[in-house]
C-alpha positions in Angstrom: 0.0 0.0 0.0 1.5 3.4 -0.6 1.5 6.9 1.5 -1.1 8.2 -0.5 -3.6 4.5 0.4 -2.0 4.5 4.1 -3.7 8.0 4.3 -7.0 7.4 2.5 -7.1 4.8 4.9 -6.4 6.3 7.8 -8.8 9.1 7.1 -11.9 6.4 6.6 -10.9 4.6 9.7 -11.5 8.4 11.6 -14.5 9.0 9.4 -15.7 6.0 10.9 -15.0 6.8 14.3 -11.9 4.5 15.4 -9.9 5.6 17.8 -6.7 4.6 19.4 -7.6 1.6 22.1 -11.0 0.5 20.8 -12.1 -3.0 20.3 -13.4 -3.9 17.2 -14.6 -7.6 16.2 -14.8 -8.5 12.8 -17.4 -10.7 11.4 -17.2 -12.4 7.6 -13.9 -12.3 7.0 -12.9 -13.6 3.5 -10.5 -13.0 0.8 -12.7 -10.7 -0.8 -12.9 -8.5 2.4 -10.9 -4.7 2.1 -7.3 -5.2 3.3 -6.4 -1.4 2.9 -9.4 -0.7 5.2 -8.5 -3.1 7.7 -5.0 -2.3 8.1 -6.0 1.4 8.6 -8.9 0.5 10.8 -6.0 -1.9 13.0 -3.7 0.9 12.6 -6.3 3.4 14.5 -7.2 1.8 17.4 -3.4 0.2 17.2 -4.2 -3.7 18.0 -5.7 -6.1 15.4 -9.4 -6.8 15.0 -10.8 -9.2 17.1 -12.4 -12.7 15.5 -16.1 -14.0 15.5 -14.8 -16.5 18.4 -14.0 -13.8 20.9 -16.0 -12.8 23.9 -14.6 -9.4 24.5 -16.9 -6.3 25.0 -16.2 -4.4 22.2 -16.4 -1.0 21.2 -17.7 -1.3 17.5 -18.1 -4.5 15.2 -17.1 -5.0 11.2 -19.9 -6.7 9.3 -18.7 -7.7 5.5 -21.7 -9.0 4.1 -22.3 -10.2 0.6 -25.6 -11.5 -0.9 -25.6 -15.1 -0.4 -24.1 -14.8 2.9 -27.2 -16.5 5.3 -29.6 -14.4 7.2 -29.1 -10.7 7.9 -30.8 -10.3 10.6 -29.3 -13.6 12.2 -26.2 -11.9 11.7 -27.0 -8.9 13.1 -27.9 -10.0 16.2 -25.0 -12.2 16.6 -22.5 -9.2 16.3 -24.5 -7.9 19.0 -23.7 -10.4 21.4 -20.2 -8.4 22.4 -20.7 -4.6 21.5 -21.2 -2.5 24.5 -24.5 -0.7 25.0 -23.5 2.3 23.4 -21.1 0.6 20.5 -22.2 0.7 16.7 -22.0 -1.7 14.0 -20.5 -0.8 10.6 -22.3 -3.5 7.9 -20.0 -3.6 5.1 -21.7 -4.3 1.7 -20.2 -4.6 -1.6 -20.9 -1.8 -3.8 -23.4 -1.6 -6.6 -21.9 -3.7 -9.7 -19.8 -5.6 -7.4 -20.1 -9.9 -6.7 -22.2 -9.8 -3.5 -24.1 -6.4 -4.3 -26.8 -6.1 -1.3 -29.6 -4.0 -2.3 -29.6 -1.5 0.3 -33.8 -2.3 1.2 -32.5 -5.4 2.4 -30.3 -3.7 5.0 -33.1 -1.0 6.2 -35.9 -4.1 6.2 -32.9 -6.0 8.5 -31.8 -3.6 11.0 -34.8 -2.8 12.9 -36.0 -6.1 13.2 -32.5 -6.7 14.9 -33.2 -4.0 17.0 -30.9 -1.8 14.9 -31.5 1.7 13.1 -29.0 3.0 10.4 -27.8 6.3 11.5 -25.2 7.1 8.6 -23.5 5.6 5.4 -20.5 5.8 3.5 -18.2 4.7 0.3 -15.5 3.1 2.6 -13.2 1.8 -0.7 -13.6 1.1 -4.1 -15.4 -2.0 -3.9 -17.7 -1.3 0.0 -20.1 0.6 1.1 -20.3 1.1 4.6 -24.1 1.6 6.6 -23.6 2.9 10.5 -25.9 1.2 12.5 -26.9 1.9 16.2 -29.3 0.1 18.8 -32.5 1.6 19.0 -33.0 4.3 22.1 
C-alpha cells in the first residue's frame, strides 16, 4: 500500500470513528474482504481486530456481508452479542456492480428487526459501502 492509500485509509478509519484503544470484532472475514481498510482500521485503534470466536466487550463491530451470505438479521444480532450498550455496528456491503451487491432495502428491512437503526452511510473503498448502524433508544 502506498502513503497516499496509508492516508486514504487512515482518514476512513476516523470517518468512521476509530480511535486509538478501541475493540473492534470483525465478522465475515474472506478473501474478498478490504485489506487497505482493515490495516488502517488496526492501525487506528493500534491492535488487530478481534475474530467472530471472541467474547470481548467491544467498542464497535465489522460486518462484511455479501448477498448469499445467510440471514441478515441472524447476523445482526449475533454481532451484537459483544458490542457494549453504546457501541455501533458498521455493515459492510459490496458496492453496486460488485459480486455480492446487497440492495440497500434489504439492510433497512434487516436492522430494525435486529433492533438496529441506520444512523449514517459511507463509500469506505472502491469496492464497500459502509451503513452505521446503532441500537435503538
Amino acid at each position: 500500500m502506498g502513503e497516499t492509500d496509508t492516508a486514504a485509509g487512515s482518514n476512513v478509519a476516523g470517518r468512521l470513528g476509530f480511535k486509538d484503544g478501541d475493540l473492534i470484532q470483525e465478522f465475515g472475514y474472506d478473501e474478498d474482504v478490504d485489506f487497505d481498510l482493515r490495516e488502517a482500521i488496526e492501525g487506528a485503534v493500534g491492535s488487530e481486530l478481534l475474530d467472530e470466536d471472541d467474547h470481548d466487550v467491544v467498542d464497535a463491530v465489522l460486518v462484511w456481508w455479501r448477498d448469499g451470505d445467510g440471514d441478515l438479521v441472524d447476523m445482526l444480532v449475533d454481532a451484537q452479542t459483544t458490542l457494549e450498550d453504546h457501541g455501533v455496528i458498521w455493515l459492510l456491503t459490496p458496492k453496486q456492480g460488485r459480486d455480492g451487491h446487497v440492495p440497500p432495502v434489504e439492510v433497512q428491512e434487516a436492522a430494525p428487526t435486529a433492533g438496529l437503526h441506520s444512523t449514517s452511510t459511507a463509500g469506505v473503498s472502491k469496492d464497500w459501502h459502509a451503513t452505521r448502524l446503532a441500537r435503538k433508544k
